[in-house]
Coordinates of C-alpha atoms in Angstrom, one line a residue:
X1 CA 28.6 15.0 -17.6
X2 CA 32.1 16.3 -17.4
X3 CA 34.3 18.7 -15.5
X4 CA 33.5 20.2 -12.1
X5 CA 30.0 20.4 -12.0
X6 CA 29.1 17.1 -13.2
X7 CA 31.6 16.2 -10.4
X8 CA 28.9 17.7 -8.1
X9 CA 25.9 16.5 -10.0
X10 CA 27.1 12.8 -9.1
X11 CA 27.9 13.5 -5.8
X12 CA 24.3 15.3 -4.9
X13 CA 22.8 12.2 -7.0
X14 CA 24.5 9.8 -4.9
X15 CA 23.8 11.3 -1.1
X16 CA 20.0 11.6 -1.8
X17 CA 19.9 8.4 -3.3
X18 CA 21.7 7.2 -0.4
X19 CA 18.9 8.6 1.9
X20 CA 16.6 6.8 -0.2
X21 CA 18.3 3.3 -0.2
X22 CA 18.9 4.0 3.0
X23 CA 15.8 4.3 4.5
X24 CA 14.6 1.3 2.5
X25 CA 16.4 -1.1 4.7
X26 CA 14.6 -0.8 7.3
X27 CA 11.1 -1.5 5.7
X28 CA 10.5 -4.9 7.1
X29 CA 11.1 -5.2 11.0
X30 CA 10.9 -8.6 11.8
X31 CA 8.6 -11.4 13.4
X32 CA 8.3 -10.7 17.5
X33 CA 9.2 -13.6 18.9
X34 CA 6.5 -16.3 18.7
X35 CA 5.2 -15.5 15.2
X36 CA 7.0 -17.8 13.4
X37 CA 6.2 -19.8 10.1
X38 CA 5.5 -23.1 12.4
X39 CA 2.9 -21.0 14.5
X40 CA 1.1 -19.7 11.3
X41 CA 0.5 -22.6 9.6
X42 CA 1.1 -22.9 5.2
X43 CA 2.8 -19.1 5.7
X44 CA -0.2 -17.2 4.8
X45 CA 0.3 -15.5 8.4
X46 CA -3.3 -13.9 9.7
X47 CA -5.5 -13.3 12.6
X48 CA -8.6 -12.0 13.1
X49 CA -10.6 -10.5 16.5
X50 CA -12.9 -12.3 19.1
X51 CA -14.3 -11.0 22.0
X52 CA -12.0 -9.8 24.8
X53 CA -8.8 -8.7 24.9
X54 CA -6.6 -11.9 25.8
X55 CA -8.4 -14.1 22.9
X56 CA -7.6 -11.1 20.1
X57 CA -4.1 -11.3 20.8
X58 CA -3.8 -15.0 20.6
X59 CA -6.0 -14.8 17.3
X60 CA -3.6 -11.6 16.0
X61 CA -0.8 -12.9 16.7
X62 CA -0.1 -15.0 13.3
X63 CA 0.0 -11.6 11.7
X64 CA 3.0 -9.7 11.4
X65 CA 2.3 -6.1 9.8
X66 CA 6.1 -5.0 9.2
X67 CA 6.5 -1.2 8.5
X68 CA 8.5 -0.2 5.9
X69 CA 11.3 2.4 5.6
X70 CA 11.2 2.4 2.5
X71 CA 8.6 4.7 2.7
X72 CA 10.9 7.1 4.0
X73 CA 13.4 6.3 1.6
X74 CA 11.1 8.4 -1.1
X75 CA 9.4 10.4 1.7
X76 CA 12.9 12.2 2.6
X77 CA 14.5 11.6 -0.7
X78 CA 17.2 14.6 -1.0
X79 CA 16.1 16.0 2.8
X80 CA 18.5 14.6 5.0
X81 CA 20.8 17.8 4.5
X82 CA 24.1 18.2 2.4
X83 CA 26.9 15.8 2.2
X84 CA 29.6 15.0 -0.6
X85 CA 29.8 10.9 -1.3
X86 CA 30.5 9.6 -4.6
X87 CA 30.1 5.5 -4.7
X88 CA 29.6 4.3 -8.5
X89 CA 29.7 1.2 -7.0
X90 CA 26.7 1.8 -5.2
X91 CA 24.9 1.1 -8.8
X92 CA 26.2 -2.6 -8.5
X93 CA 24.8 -3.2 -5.3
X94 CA 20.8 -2.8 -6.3
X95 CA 19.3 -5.6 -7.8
X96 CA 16.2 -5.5 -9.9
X97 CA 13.4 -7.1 -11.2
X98 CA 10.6 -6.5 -13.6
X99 CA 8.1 -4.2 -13.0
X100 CA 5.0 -6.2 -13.4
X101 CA 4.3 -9.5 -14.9
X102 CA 0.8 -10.0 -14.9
X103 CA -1.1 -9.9 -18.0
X104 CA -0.2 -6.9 -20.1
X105 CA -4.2 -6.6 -21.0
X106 CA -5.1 -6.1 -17.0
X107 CA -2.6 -3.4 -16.4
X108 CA -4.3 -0.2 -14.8
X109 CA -4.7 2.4 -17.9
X110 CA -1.4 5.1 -17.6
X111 CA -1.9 8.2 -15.4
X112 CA -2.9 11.5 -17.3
X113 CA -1.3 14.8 -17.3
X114 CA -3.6 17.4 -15.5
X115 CA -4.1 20.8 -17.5
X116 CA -0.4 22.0 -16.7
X117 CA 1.1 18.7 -18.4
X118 CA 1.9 17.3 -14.7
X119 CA 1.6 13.8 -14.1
X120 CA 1.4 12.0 -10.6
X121 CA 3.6 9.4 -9.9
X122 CA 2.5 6.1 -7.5
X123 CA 5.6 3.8 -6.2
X124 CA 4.8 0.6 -4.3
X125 CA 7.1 -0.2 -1.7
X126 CA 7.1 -3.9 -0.3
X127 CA 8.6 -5.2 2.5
X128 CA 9.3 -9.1 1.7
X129 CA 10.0 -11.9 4.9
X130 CA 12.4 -13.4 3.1
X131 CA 15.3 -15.4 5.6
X132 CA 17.9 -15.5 2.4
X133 CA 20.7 -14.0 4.6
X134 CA 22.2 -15.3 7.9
X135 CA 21.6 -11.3 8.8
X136 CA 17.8 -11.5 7.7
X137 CA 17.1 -15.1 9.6
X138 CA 18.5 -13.5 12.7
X139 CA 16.5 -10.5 12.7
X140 CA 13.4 -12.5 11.2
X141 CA 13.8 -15.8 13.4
X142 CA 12.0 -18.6 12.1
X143 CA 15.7 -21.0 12.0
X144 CA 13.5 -23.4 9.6
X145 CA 12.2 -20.8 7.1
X146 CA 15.5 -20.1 5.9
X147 CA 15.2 -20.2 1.8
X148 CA 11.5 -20.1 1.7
X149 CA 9.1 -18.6 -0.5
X150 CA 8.9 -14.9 0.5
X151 CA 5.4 -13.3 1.4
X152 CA 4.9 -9.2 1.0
X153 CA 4.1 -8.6 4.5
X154 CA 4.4 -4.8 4.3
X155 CA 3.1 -2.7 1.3
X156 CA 2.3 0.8 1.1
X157 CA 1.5 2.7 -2.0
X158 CA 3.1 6.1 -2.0
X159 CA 1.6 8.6 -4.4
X160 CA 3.1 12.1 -5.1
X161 CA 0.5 14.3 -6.4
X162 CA 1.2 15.7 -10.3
X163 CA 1.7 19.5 -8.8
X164 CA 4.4 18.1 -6.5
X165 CA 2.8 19.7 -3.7
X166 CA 1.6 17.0 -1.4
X167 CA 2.3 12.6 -0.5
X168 CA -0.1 10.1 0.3
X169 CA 0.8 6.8 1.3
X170 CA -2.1 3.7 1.7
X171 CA -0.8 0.9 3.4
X172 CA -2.5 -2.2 3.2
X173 CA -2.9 -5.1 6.0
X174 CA -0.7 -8.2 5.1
X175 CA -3.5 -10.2 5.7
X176 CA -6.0 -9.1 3.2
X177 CA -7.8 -11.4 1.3
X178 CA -8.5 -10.1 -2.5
X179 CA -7.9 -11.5 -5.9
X180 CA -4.4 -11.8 -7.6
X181 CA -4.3 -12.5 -11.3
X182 CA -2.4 -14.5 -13.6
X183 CA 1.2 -13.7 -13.4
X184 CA 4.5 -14.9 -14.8
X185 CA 8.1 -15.5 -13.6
X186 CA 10.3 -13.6 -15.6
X187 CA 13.3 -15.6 -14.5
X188 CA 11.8 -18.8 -15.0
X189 CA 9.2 -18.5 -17.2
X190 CA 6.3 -19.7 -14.8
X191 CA 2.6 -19.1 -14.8
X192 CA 1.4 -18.7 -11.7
X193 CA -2.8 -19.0 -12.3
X194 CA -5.5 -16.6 -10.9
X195 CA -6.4 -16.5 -7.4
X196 CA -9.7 -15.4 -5.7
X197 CA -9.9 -14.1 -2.1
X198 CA -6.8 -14.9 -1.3
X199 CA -4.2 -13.4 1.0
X200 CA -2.1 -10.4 -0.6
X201 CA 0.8 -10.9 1.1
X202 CA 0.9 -14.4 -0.8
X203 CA 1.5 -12.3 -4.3
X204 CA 5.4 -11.8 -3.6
X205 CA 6.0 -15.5 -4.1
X206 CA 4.0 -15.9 -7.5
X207 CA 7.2 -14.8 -9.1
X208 CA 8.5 -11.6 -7.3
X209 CA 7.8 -8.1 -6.5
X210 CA 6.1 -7.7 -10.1
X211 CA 3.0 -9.9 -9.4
X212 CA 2.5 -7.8 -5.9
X213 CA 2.3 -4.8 -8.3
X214 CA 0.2 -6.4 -10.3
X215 CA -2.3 -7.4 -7.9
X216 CA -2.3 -3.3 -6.8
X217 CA -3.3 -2.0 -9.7
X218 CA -6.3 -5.2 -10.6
X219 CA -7.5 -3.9 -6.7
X220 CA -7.2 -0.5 -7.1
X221 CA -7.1 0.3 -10.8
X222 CA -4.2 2.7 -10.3
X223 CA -1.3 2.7 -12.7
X224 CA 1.9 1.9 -10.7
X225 CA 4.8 3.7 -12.0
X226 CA 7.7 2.0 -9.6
X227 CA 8.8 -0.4 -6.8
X228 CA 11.1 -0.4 -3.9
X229 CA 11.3 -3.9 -2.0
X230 CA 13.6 -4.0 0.6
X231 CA 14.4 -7.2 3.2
X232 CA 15.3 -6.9 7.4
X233 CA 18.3 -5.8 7.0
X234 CA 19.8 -2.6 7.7
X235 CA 16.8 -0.7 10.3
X236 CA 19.5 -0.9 13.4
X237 CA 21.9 1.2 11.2
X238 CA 19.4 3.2 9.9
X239 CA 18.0 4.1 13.5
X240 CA 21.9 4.6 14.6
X241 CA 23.0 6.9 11.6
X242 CA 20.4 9.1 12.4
X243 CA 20.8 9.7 16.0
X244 CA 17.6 8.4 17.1
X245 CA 14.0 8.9 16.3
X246 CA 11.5 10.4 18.8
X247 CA 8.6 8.5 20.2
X248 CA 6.1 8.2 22.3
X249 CA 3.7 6.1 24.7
X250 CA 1.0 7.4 27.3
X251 CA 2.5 5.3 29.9
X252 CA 5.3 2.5 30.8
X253 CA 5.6 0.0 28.3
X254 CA 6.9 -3.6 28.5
X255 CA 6.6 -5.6 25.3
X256 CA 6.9 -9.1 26.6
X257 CA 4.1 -12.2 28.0
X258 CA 4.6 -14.9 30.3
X259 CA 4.4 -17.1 27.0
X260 CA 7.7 -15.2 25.8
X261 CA 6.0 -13.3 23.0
X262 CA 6.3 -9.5 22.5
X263 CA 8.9 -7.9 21.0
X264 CA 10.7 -7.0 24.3
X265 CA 10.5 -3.2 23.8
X266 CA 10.6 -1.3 27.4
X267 CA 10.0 2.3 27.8
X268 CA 8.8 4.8 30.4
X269 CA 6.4 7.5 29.9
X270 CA 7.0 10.0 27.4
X271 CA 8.7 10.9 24.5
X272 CA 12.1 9.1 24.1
X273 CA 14.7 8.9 21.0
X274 CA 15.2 5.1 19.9
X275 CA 17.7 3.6 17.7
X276 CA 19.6 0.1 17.2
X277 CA 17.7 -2.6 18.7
X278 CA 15.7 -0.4 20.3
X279 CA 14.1 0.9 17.1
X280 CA 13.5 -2.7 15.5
X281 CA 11.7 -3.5 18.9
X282 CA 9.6 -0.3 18.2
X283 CA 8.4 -1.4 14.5
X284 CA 7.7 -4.5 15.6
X285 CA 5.9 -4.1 18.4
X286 CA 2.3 -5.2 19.0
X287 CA 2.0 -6.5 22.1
X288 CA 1.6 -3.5 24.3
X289 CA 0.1 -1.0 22.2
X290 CA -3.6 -0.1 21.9
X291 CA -5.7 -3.3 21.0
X292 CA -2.3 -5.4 20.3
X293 CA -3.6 -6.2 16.7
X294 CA -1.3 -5.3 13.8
X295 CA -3.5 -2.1 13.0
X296 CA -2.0 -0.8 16.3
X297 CA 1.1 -1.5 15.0
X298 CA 0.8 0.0 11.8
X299 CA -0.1 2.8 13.7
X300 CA 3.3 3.2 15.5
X301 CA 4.7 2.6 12.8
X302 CA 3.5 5.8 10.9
X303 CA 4.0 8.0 13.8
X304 CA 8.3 6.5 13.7
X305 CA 8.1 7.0 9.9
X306 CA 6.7 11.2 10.4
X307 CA 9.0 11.2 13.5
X308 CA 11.5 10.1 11.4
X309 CA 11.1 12.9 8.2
X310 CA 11.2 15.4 10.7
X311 CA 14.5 14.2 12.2
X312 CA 16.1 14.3 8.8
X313 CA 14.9 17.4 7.2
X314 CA 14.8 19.5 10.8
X315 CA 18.6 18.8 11.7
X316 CA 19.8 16.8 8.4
X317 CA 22.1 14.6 10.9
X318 CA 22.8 12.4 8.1
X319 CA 26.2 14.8 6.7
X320 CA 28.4 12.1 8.4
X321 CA 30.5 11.1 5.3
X322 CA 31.3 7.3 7.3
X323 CA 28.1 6.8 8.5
X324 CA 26.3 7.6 5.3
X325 CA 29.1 5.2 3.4
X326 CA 28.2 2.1 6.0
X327 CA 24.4 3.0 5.8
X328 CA 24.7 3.4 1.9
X329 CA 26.6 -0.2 1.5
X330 CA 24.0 -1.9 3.7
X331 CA 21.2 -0.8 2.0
X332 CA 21.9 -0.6 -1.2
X333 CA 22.9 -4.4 -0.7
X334 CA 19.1 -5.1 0.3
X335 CA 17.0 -3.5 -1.5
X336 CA 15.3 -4.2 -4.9
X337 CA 13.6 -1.8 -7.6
X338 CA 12.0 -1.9 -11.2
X339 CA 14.1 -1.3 -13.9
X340 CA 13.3 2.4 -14.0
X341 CA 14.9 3.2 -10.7
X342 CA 18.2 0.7 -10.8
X343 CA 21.0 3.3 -11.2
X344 CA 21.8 5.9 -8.1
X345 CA 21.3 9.0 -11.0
X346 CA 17.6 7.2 -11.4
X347 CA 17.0 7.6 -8.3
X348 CA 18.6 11.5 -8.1
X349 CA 16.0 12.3 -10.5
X350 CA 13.2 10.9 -8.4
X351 CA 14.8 12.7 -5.3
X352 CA 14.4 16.1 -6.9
X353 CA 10.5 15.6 -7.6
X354 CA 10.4 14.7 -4.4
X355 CA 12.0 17.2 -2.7
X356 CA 9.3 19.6 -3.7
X357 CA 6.7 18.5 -1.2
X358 CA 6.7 20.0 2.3
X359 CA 6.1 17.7 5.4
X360 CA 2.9 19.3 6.7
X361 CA 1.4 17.0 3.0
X362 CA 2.3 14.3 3.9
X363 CA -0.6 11.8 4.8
X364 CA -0.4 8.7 5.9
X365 CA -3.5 6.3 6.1
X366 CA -4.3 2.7 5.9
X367 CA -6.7 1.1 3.9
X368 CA -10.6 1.2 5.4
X369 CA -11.3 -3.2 6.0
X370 CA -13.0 -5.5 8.2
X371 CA -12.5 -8.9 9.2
X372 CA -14.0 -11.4 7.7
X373 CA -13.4 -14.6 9.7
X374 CA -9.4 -14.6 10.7
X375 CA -8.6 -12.2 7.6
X376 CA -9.7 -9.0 6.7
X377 CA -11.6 -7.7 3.5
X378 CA -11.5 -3.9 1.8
X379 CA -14.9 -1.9 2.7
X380 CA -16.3 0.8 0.6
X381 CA -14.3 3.6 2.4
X382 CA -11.6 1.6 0.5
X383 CA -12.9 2.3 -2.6
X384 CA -13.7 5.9 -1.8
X385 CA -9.6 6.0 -0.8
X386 CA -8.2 4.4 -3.7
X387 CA -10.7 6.9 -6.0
X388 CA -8.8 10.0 -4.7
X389 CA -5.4 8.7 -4.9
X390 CA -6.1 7.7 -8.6
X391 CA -8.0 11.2 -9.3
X392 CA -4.9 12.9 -8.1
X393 CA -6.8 14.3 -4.8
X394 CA -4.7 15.3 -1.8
X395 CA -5.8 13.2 1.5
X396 CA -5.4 16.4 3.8
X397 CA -8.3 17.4 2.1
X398 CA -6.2 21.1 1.1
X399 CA -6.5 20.8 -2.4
X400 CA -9.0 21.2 -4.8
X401 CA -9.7 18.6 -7.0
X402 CA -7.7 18.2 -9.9
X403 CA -8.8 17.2 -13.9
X404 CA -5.8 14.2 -13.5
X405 CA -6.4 10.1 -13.9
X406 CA -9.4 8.4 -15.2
X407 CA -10.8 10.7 -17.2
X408 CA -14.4 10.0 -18.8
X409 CA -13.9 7.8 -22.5
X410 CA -13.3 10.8 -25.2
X411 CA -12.2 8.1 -27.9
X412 CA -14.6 6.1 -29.3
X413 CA -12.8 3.1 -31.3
X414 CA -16.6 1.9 -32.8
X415 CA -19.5 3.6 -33.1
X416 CA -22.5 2.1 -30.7
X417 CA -24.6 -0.3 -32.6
X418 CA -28.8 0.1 -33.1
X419 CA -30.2 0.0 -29.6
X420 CA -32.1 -3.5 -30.0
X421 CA -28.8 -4.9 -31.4
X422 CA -26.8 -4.5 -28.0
X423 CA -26.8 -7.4 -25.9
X424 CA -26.5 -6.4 -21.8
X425 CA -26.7 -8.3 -18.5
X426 CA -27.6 -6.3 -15.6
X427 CA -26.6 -7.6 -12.0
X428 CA -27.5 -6.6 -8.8
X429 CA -25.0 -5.2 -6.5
X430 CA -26.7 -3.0 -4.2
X431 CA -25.9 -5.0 -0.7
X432 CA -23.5 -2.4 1.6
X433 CA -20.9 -3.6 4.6
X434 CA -24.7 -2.6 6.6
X435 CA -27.7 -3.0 4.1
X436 CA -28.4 -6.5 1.9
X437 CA -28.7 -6.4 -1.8
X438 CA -32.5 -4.7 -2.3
X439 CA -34.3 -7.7 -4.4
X440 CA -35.6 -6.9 -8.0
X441 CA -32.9 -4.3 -8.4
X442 CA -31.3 -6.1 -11.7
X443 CA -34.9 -6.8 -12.9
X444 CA -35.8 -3.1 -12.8
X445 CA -33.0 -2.0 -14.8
X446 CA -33.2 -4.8 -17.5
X447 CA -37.0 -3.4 -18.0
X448 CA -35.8 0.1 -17.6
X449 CA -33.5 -0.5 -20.3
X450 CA -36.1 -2.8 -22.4
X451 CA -38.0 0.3 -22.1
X452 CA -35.6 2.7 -23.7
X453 CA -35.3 0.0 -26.9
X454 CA -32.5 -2.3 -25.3
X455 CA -34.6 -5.5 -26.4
X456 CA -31.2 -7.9 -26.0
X457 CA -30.8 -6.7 -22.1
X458 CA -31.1 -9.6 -19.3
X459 CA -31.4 -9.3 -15.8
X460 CA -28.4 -11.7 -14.2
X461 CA -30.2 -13.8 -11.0
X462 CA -26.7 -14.7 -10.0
X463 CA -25.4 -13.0 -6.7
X464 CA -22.8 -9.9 -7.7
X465 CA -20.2 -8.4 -6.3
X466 CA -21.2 -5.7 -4.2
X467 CA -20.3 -2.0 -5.7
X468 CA -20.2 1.1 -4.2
X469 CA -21.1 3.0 -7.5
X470 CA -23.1 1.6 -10.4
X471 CA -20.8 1.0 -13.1
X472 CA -21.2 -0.2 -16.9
X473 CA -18.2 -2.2 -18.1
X474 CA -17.5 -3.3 -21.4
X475 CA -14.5 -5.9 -22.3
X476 CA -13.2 -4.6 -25.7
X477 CA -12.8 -1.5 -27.7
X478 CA -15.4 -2.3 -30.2
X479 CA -18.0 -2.7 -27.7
X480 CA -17.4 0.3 -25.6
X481 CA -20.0 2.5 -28.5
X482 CA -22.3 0.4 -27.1
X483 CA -21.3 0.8 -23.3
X484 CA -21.6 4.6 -23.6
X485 CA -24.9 4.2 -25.4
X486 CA -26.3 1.8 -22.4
X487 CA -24.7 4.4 -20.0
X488 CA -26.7 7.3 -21.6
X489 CA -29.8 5.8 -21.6
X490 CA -30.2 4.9 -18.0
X491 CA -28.4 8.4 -17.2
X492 CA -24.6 6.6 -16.2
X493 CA -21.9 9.2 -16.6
X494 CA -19.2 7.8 -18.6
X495 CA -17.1 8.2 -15.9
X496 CA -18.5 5.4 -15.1
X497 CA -18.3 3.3 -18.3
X498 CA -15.0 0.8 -17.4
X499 CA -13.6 -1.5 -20.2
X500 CA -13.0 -4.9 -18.1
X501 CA -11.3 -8.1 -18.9
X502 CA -13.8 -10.0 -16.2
X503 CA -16.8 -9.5 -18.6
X504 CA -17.8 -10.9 -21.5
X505 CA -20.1 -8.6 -22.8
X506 CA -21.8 -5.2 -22.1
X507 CA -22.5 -5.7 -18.5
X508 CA -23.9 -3.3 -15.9
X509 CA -24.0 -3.4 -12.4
X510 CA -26.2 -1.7 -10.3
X511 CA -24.7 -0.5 -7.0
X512 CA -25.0 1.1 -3.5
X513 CA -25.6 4.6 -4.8
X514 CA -29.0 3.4 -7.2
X515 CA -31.2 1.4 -4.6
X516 CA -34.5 2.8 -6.1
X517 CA -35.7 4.1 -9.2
X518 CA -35.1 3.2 -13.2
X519 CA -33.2 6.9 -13.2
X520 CA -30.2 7.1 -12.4
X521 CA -28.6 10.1 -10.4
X522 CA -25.2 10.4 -10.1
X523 CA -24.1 11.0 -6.3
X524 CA -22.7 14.3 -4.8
X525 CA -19.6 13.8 -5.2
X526 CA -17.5 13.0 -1.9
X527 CA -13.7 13.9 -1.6
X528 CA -13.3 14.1 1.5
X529 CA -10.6 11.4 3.3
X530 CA -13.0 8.6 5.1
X531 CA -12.4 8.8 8.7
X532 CA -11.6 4.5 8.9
X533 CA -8.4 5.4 6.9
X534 CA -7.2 7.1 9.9
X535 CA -4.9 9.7 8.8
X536 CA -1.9 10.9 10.1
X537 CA 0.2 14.4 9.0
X538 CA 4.2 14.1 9.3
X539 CA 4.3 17.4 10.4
X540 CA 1.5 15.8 13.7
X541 CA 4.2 16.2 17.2
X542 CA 1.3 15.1 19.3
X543 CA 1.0 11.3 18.2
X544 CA 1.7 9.0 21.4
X545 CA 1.0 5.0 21.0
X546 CA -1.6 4.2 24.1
X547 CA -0.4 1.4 25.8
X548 CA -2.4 -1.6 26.8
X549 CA -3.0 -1.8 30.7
X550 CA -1.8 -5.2 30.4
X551 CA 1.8 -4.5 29.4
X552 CA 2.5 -1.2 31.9
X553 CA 5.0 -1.5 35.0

């Protein structure tokens, strides 16, 4: 790019990627005082609830659900207003890392075009606890944890729907136990083995940001396009280079215990701009808000991050050439990508997808769960969330739904074999968060099947994993003729036919949705946003955090 205008290309690239990189600093806020690695035992940091209010806390208070700005680095990519920088140097600053190193095999299958040849785009943004800085142990505390093995104690999944017209962002409790598969170091050349129920925050140290995106798309099944990983650092500038950020609380507010815990945030009534310290106290605040258990905080969190788009594409403060330039180094400095957004023009090009979306589409939810012991588990609504963000489906429920991701099989590799030929196990997993399994459920398939010619198929006695929807899953191209055959004969929609590395053979598994009957019928189906993901639209100026009786003055 040469003369004038390229002049002016690489200046617009840099000051929206400087909002991006920008906001990424301040993903993580730090530990409140108190929840520090010695108080949380091996660093997998939880906590779970028990009956009234004083003993939650105490059990809550090991986890530590950091918000990320680096979801408003992609949120208000090329919206915080004009401004001429040009810092080639910036480039240097961003460090990268693979974008993930689990086994190639598991990956989630590539997002489709929809009919108009657009393609949606997913970016997981991590905040990591890492105390590798003098600037990032002071914010973080913890003195003794300087060095140690990072956990991913915020991550949100942002999704930008194909059309351009409308985000949605999952976030995911820190503490939530799930599988993480086999993944490799790309620096050292470790393995780090499979792990089953198992905290998620707990992937970032299995040999860096690429294993937590790994461990994403073996949950969810979605295709992760990008990263953005950002450290402590760089949320009092943030807060201070914008001017302030509205919030609000339904009555006086003092974050602090006679133990010395809280984050020390004090407020009055109302709606009031915070920045600096202020701000961090804000994000890190659980003590004082709602049931003081991380999902409150999450919850403030989301309403600083909308307050926050707002603020930037209302009055685009940012057009301050110094502070942008302090704002820019600092941030650039902490954050980490993929290889795919490492270069400030990478990262231009994102900004201008981005810039189509208007703030009233913007949703932000978090993950449906339930505890389980000190920890917390997905639920079906889960499942039902993660199905619309990977069939392109907007979470403000304005759209209809879109022929994107996961289409059914059209590609055959080898033809189905004779029907008494095909070897299948059937299991049952009918059981629900409310209802058990409903006994004889595998049997009456397997005869169902036996029925239809399917001589080879076995009914598993072994207990399944609970499924929402019955699903047949094959673990190879040449066997997936046969899958679809299976599928047609108890009435499956392909749709429903998933190659899977965690069988061994045809397999089918009877779920939630086929507790009676040997015919299957496919559910209505359901796109509507599960109320447990509690929603929240940027454009929303009524949020206020409710503060806990116990922390007013």
């Amino acid at each position: 790019m040469t003369g004038s205008s390229g002049v002016r290309g690489n200046v617009s690239a840099t000051q929206d990627a400087v909002s991006a990189t920008t906001g990424d600093a301040t993903s993580s806020a730090g530990r409140e005082p108190g929840d520090t690695a010695a108080s949380e035992g091996d660093g997998r940091r939880g906590g779970g609830r028990r009956s009234g209010r004083e003993t939650d806390r105490r059990r809550r208070r090991r986890r530590a659900l950091r918000w990320s700005a680096t979801v408003l680095a992609v949120v208000i990519l090329g919206g915080a207003g004009a401004g001429y920088l040009y810092y080639e140097h910036l480039n240097a600053n961003i460090k990268h890392d693979d974008l993930n190193i689990g086994d190639a095999k598991d990956r989630a299958a590539g997002t489709r075009a929809n009919s108009a040849g657009e393609t949606a785009l997913n970016i997981l943004l991590i905040g990591s606890d890492a105390r590798d800085t003098e600037a990032n142990q002071k914010l973080g505390g913890a003195k003794y944890d300087f060095g140690g093995p990072p956990l991913a104690d915020v991550q949100m999944l942002l999704h930008v729907s194909a059309d351009r017209s409308n985000m949605s962002v999952v976030s995911m409790p820190r503490d939530t136990l799930l599988d993480i598969p086999k993944c490799t170091d790309p620096d050292d050349g470790k393995s780090y083995p499979a792990l089953r129920h198992e905290m998620t925050n707990a992937s970032l140290s299995r040999g860096g940001p690429g294993c937590t995106v790994a461990t994403w798309e073996k949950l969810t099944d979605i295709h992760i396009d990008h990263f953005m990983m950002i450290d402590f650092a760089g949320v009092v500038s943030m807060a201070d280079a914008i001017g302030g950020v509205p919030v609000c609380v339904d009555a006086n507010v003092h974050s602090h215990t006679s133990t010395g815990k809280g984050s020390g945030l004090k407020l009055e009534k109302g709606t009031h701009p915070v920045k600096g310290e202020q701000a961090l106290q804000w994000l890190r605040t659980r003590y004082g808000f709602e049931d003081d258990t991380d999902l409150a905080r999450a919850k403030a969190q989301h309403m600083y991050m909308n307050s926050m788009v707002r603020e930037l594409r209302a009055s685009a403060k940012l057009t301050n050439p110094n502070k942008l330039r302090k704002l820019a180094e600092a941030a650039t400095k902490a954050i980490t990508v993929d290889d795919g957004l490492d270069t400030i023009g990478k990262m231009y090009d994102l900004a201008g997808e981005l810039q189509k979306v208007p703030t009233d589409r913007i949703t932000m939810t978090t993950m449906p769960n339930r505890y389980q012991g000190e920890r917390v588990v997905p639920t079906d609504d889960a499942g039902q969330l993660f199905r619309l963000v990977r069939e392109d489906i907007a979470l403000d429920g304005k759209d209809a739904r879109k022929a994107t991701a996961a289409p059914s099989p059209t590609a055959v590799a080898d033809p189905a074999a004779a029907s008494g030929d095909i070897a299948v196990q059937v299991h049952n997993g009918t059981s629900t968060d409310a209802e058990r399994a409903v006994r004889g459920r595998a049997t009456a398939v397997k005869d169902a099947l036996a029925g239809k010619g399917f001589a080879k198929a076995v009914a598993d006695a072994s207990p399944a994993t609970a499924v929402a929807k019955t699903v047949v899953s094959y673990p190879s191209a040449d066997l997936q003729g046969d899958a679809l055959a299976v599928a047609k004969a108890l009435g499956i929609p392909a749709g429903q036919v998933k190659k899977s590395t965690e069988v061994s053979g045809v397999t089918v598994v009877v779920g939630a949705d086929w507790r009676s009957g040997t015919a299957y019928k496919a559910p209505v189906k359901n796109d509507r946003t599960p109320d447990t993901a509690g929603a929240i639209n940027a454009s929303d100026t009524g949020q206020c955090m409710h503060v806990d009786p116990d922390y007013t003055w």
